[in-house]
Coordinates of C-alpha atoms in Angstrom, one line a residue:
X1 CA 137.5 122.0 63.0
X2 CA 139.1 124.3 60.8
X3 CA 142.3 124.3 62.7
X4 CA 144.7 121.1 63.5
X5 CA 146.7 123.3 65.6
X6 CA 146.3 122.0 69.3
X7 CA 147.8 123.0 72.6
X8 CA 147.9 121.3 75.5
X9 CA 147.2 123.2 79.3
X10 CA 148.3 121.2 82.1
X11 CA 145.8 118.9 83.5
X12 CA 143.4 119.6 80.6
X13 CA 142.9 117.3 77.4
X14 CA 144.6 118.8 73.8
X15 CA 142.4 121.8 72.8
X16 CA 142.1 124.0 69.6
X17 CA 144.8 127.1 69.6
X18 CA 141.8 129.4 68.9
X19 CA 142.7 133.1 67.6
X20 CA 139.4 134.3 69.0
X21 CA 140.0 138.1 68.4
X22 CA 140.8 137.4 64.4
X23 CA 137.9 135.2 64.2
X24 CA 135.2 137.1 65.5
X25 CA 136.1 140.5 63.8
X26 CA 136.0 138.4 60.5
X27 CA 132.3 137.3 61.2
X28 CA 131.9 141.2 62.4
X29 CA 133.4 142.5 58.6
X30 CA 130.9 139.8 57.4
X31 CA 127.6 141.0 59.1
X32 CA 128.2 144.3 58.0
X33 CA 128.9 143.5 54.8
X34 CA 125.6 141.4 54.5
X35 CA 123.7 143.4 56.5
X36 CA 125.1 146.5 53.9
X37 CA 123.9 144.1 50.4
X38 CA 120.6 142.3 52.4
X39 CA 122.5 138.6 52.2
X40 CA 122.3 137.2 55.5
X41 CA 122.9 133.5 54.1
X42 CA 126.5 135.1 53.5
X43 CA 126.9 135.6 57.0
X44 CA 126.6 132.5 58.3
X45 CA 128.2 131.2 54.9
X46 CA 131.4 133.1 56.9
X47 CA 130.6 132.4 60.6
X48 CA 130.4 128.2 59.8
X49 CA 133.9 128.4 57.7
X50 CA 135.3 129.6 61.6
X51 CA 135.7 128.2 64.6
X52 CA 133.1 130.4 66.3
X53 CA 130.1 127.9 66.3
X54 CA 132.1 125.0 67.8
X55 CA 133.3 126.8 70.9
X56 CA 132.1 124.3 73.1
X57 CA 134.6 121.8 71.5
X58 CA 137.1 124.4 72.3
X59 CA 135.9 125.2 75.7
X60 CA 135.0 121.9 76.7
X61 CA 135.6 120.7 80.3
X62 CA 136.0 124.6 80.6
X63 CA 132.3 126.6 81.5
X64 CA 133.5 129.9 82.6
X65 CA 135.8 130.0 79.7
X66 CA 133.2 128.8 76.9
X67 CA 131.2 131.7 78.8
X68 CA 133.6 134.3 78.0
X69 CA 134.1 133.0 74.4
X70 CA 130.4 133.3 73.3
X71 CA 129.8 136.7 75.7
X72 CA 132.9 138.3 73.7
X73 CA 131.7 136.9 70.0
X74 CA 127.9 137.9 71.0
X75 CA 129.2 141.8 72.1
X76 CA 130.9 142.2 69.0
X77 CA 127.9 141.4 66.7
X78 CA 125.5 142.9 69.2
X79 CA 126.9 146.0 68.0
X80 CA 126.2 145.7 64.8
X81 CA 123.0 143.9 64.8
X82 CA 121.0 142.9 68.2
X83 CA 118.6 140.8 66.3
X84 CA 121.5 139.1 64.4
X85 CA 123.5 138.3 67.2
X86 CA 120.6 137.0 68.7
X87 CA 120.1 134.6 66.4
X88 CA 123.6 133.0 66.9
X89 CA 123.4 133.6 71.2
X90 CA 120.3 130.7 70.6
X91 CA 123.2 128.5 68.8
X92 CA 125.5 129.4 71.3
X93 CA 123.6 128.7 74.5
X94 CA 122.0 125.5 73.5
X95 CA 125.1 124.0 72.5
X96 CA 127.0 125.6 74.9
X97 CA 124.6 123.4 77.4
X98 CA 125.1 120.5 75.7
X99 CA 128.9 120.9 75.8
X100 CA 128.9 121.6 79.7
X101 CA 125.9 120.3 81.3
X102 CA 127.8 117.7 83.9
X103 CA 126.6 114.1 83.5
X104 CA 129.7 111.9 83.5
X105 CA 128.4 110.1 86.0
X106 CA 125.8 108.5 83.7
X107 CA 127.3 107.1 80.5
X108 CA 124.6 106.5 78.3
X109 CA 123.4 110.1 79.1
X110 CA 127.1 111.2 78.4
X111 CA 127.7 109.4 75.4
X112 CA 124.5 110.6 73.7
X113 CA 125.7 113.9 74.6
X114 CA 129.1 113.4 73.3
X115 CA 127.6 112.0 69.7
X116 CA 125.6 115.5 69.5
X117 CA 128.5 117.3 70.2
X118 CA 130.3 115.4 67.6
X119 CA 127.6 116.0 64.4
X120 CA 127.5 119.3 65.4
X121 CA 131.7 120.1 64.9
X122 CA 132.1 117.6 62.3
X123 CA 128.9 118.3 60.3
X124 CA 130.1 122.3 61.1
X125 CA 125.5 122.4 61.8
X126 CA 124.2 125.5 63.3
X127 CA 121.3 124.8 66.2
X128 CA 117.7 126.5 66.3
X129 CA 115.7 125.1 69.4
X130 CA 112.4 126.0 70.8
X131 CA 110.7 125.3 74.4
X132 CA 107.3 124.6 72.3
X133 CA 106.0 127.9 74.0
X134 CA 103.0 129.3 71.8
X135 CA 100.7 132.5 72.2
X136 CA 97.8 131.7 74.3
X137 CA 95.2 132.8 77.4
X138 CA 97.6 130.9 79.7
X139 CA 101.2 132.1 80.2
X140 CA 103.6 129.3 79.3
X141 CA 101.3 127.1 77.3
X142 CA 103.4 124.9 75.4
X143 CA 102.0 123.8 71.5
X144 CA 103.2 120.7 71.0
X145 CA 102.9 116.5 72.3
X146 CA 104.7 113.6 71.5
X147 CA 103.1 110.5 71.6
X148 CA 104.7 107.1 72.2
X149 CA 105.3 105.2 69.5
X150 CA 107.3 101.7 68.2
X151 CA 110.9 102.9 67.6
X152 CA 110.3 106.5 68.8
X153 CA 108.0 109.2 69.1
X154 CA 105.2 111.3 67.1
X155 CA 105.5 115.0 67.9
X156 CA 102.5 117.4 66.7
X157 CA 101.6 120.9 67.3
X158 CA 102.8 124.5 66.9
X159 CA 105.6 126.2 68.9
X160 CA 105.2 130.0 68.5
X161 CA 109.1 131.2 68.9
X162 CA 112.4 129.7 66.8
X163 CA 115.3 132.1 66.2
X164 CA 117.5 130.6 63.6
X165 CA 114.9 129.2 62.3
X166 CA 115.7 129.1 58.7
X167 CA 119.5 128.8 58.8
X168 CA 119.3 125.5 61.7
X169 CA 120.7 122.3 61.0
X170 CA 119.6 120.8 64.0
X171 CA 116.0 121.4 66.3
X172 CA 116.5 121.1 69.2
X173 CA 113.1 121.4 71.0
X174 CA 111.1 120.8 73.8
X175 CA 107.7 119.5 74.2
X176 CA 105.2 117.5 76.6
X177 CA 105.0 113.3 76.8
X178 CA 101.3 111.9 76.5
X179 CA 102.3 111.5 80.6
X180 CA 102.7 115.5 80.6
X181 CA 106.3 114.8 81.8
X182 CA 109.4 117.2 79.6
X183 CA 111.2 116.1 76.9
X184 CA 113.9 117.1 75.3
X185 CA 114.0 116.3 71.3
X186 CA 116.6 116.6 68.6
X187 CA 115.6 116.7 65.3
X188 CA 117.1 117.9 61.4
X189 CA 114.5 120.4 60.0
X190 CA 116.1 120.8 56.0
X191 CA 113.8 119.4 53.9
X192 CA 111.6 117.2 56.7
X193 CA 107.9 118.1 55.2
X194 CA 106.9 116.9 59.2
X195 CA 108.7 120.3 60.1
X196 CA 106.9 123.3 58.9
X197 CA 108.7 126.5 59.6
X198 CA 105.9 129.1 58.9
X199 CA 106.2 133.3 58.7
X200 CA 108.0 135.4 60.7
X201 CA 107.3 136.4 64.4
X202 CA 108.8 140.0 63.9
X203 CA 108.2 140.9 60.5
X204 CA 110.0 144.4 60.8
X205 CA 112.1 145.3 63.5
X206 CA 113.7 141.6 64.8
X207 CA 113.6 140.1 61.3
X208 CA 116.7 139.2 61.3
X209 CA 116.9 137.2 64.2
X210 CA 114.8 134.5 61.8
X211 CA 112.3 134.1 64.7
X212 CA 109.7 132.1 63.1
X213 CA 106.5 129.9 63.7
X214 CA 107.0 126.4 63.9
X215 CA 104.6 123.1 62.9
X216 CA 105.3 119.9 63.9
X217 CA 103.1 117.6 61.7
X218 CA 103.3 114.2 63.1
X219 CA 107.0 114.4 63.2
X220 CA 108.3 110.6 64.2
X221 CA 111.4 111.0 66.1
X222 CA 113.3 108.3 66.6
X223 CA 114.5 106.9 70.1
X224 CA 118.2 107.8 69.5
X225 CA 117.0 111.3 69.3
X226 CA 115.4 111.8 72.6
X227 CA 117.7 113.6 74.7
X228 CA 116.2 113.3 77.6
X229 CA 112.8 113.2 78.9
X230 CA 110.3 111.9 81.9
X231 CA 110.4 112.6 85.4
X232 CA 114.0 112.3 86.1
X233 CA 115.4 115.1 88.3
X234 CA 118.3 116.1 85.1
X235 CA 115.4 116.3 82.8
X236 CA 114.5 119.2 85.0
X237 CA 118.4 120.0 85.9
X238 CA 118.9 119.9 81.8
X239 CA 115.8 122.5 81.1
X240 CA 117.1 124.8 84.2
X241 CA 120.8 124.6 82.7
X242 CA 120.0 125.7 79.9
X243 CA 118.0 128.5 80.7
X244 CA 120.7 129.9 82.4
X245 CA 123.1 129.7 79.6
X246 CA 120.6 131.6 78.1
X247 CA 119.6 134.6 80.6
X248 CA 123.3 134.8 81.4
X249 CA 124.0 135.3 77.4
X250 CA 121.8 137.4 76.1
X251 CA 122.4 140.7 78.0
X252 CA 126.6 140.1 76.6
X253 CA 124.8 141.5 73.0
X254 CA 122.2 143.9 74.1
X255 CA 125.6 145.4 76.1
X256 CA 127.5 145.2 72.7
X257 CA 124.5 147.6 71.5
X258 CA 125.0 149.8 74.1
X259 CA 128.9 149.8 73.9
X260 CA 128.3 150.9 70.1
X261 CA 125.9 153.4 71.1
X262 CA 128.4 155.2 73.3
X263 CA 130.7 154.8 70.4
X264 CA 128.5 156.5 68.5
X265 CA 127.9 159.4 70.7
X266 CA 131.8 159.9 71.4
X267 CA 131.7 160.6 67.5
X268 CA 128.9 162.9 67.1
X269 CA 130.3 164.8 70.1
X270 CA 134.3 165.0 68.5
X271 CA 132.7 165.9 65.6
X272 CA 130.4 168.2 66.2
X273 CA 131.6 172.0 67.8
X274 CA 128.9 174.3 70.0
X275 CA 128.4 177.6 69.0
X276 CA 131.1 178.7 70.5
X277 CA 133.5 176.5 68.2
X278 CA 134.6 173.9 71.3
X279 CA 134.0 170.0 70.0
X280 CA 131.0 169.3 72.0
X281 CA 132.7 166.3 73.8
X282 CA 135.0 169.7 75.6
X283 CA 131.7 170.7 77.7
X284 CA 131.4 169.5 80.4
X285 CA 128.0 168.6 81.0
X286 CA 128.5 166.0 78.1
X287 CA 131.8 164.6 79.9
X288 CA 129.4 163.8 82.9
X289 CA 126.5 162.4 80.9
X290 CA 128.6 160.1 79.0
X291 CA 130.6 159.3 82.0
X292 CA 127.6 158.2 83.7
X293 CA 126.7 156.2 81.2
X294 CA 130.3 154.2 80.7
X295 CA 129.4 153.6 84.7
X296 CA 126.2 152.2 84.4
X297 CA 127.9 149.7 81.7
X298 CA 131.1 148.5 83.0
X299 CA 128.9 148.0 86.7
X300 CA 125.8 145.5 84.2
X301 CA 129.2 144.0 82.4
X302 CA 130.7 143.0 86.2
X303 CA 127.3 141.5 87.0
X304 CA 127.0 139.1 83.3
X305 CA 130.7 138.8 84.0
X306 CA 129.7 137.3 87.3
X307 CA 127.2 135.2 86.5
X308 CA 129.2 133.6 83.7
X309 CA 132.1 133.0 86.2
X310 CA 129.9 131.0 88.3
X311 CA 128.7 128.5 85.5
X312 CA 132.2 126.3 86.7
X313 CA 130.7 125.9 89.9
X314 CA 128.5 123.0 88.3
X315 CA 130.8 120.3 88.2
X316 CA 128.3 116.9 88.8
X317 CA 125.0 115.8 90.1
X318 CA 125.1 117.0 93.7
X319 CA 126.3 120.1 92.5
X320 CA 123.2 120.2 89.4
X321 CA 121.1 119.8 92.3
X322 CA 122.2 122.1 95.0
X323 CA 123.8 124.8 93.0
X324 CA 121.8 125.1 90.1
X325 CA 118.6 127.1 91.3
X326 CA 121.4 129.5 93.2
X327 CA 123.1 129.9 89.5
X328 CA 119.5 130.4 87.8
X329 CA 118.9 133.6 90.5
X330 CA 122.1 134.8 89.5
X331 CA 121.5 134.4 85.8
X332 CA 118.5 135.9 85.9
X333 CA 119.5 139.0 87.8
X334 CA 122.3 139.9 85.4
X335 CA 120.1 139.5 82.1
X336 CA 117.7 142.1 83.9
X337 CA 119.9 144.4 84.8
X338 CA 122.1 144.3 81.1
X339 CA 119.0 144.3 79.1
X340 CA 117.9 147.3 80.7
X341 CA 121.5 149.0 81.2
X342 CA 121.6 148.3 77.3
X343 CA 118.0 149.4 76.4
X344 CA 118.7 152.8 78.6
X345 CA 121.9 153.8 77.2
X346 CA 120.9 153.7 73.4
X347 CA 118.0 155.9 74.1
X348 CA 120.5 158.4 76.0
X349 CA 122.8 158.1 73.2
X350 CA 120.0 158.3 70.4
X351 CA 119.2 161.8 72.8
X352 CA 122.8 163.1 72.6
X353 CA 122.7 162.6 68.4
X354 CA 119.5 164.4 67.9
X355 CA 117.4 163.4 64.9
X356 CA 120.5 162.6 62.7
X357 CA 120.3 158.9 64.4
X358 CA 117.4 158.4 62.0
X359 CA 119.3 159.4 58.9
X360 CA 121.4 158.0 56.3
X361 CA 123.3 154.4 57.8
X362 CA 123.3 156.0 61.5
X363 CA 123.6 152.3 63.1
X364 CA 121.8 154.0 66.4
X365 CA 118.5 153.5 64.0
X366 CA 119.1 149.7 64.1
X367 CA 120.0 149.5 67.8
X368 CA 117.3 151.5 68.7
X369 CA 114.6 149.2 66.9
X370 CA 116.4 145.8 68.1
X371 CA 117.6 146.8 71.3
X372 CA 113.9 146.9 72.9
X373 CA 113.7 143.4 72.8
X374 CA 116.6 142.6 75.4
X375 CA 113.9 142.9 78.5
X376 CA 111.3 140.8 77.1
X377 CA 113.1 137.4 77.0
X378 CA 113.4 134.6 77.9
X379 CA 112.0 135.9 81.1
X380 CA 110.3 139.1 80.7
X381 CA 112.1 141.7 83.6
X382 CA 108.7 141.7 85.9
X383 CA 109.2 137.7 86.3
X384 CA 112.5 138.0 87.1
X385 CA 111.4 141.0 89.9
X386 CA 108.9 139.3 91.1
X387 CA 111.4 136.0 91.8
X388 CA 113.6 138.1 93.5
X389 CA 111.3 139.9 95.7
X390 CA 109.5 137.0 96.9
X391 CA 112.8 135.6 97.7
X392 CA 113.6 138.9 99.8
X393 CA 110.0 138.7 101.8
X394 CA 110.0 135.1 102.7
X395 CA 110.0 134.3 106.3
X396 CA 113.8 133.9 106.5
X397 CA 116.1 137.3 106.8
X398 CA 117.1 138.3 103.4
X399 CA 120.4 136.8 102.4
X400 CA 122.5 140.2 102.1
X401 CA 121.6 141.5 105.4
X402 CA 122.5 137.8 107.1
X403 CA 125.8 137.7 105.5
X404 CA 127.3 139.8 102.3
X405 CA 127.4 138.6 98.8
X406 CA 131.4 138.4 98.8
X407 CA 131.5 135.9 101.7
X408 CA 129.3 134.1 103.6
X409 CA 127.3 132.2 101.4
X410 CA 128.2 133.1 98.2
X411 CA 129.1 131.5 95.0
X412 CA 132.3 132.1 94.0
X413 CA 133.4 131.5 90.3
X414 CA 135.3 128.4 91.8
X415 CA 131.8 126.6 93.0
X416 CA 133.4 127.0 96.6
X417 CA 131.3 128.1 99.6
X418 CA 133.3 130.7 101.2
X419 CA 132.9 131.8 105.2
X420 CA 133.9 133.9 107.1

């Protein structure tokens, strides 16, 4: 790590004093000034010289506060560049997995896991991953196979979506066994000629998440870098973990967009007087509008806040298997409701500024462009409606009318079940 200076908490192992505010707002300066002279690479030339990439060193043993980390870092960027930011959050929450997914229990799992960590920090490497998904007449068809060879495995095929795609050091990716069983692959895509990383997905407005096409041709992977794979209930547990890191993070910079959108509309309104020569931000009707939307913001941040409190309630394997599908509802309900929070409060504030968010460096043009994104992925909003409402009409009486969400039942951030 950059830093040698450690701390010690009680009960905790030594970890990295971390000035988190400092840091980030120097990869912030940095994204604007790249974004300003088209240089990405400097960017991430900036954001690998901190300790931003390697919270989950940092944060280890610690999910709920590796949670807060990445959310603040992500906000800040999303701010300044949804698309940007969201190429980092798919560092962030596959290594963030890594970091915290519980499997001390098994110590060949755990020291494979520990040797990942360990390149990653110590070879400062940025992670791109991919679930193999591809564009297809079925929903969720996956691209790609690996075939079972002497000393590893032969991966072919295409996977249609890789943020970071461009700027990884590691893959991270994963496909189907000839058995049709998941696997979980790592692989080191600079310079591999078996790793083709083909044209961009979004060629205009999410460029600059480096969301690209991916070919695998006849990639051998050796066995040391199978993470996991078969059908092994963590295989499973590992794929659901991570998906929650992942719905849980990616509302934390669609909500930075729409944090700088209200920022931008506080300054149109202070600097901009009615006919009557009052500031516009003096009438009341715009008090009200952008109070509302300040509500509707803090109320989606105390639902991601929520969800990311809870990712310390997985703590082993009984608690992988009996808390995990609770976590992923949770997850999955605060991505919907930031991403559309988000998307609704940059098209309010794009309303307040008029046309003049289109002209000159306005950043609402960016936001509005990137923002739009936020509800399509991972899960696209209708899956995640159509989860929850099944859930409600099942034969057993829906959850919040048996008990309330604060007590009986519910997850607290401390994995305890609390009763009445």
């Amino acid at each position: 790590m950059s830093s040698n200076d450690m701390t010690m908490g009680a009960g905790r192992k030594a970890r990295i004093r971390l000035d988190l505010a400092r840091q980030t707002q120097l990869a912030a300066d940095a994204l604007k000034k790249a974004l300003a002279e088209r240089d990405l690479p400097a960017f991430y030339r900036v954001f690998r010289s901190t300790d931003l990439p390697f919270l989950g060193l940092v944060y280890e043993g610690d999910a709920a506060g590796l949670f807060r980390a990445c959310a603040h870092v992500l906000h800040r960027l999303g701010g300044i560049s949804p698309a940007v930011a969201l190429a980092v959050e798919n560092h962030f929450y596959v290594s963030s997995a890594i970091a915290t997914f519980p499997i001390g229990d098994d110590e060949r799992l755990d020291a494979r896991r520990r040797a990942l960590l360990t390149e990653i920090v110590e070879g400062r490497r940025l992670v791109a991953n991919t679930n193999s998904r591809v564009h297809a007449d079925r929903v969720g068809a996956v691209g790609t196979r690996a075939r079972k060879v002497a000393g590893g495995h032969v991966v072919s095929g295409a996977a249609s979506y890789t943020s970071l795609a461009t700027e990884g050091d590691l893959l991270i990716f994963t496909t189907a066994l000839e058995e049709g069983f998941p696997a979980v692959f790592m692989t080191r895509p600079r310079g591999n000629p078996a790793v083709e990383i083909g044209p961009y997905l979004f060629p205009d407005a999410m460029i600059d998440s480096d969301t690209r096409k991916i070919v695998f041709h006849d990639l051998f992977v050796p066995d040391e870098d199978l993470l996991l794979g078969g059908q092994g209930p963590e295989v499973m547990q590992l794929l659901l973990f991570e998906m929650v890191w992942h719905q849980a993070l990616i509302p934390a910079l669609y909500l930075g967009a729409a944090a700088q959108a209200i920022e931008e509309s506080r300054r149109f309104l202070r600097a901009v007087r009615a006919r009557e020569g009052a500031p516009l931000a003096e009438l009341d009707g715009m008090v009200v509008d952008v109070g509302r939307l300040v509500i509707r913001y803090r109320a989606a941040c105390a639902a991601v806040r929520e969800a990311g409190e809870a990712m310390g309630a997985i703590r082993g394997a009984k608690d992988r298997a009996e808390r995990l599908p609770r976590l992923y509802e949770l997850a999955g309900a605060a991505k919907y409701t930031g991403t559309r929070c988000a998307e609704e409060i940059v098209a309010a504030a794009r309303g307040v500024v008029g046309a003049r968010a289109f002209a000159g460096d306005n950043v609402l043009e960016r936001l509005s462009k990137e923002v739009v994104f936020g509800p399509l992925g991972p899960e696209v909003n209708a899956v995640i409606e159509r989860a929850h409402g099944r859930r409600a009409l099942g034969e057993g009486e829906f959850d919040g009318a048996a008990s309330s969400p604060w007590l009986d039942g519910a997850m607290s951030a401390s994995g305890k079940e609390e009763t009445c």
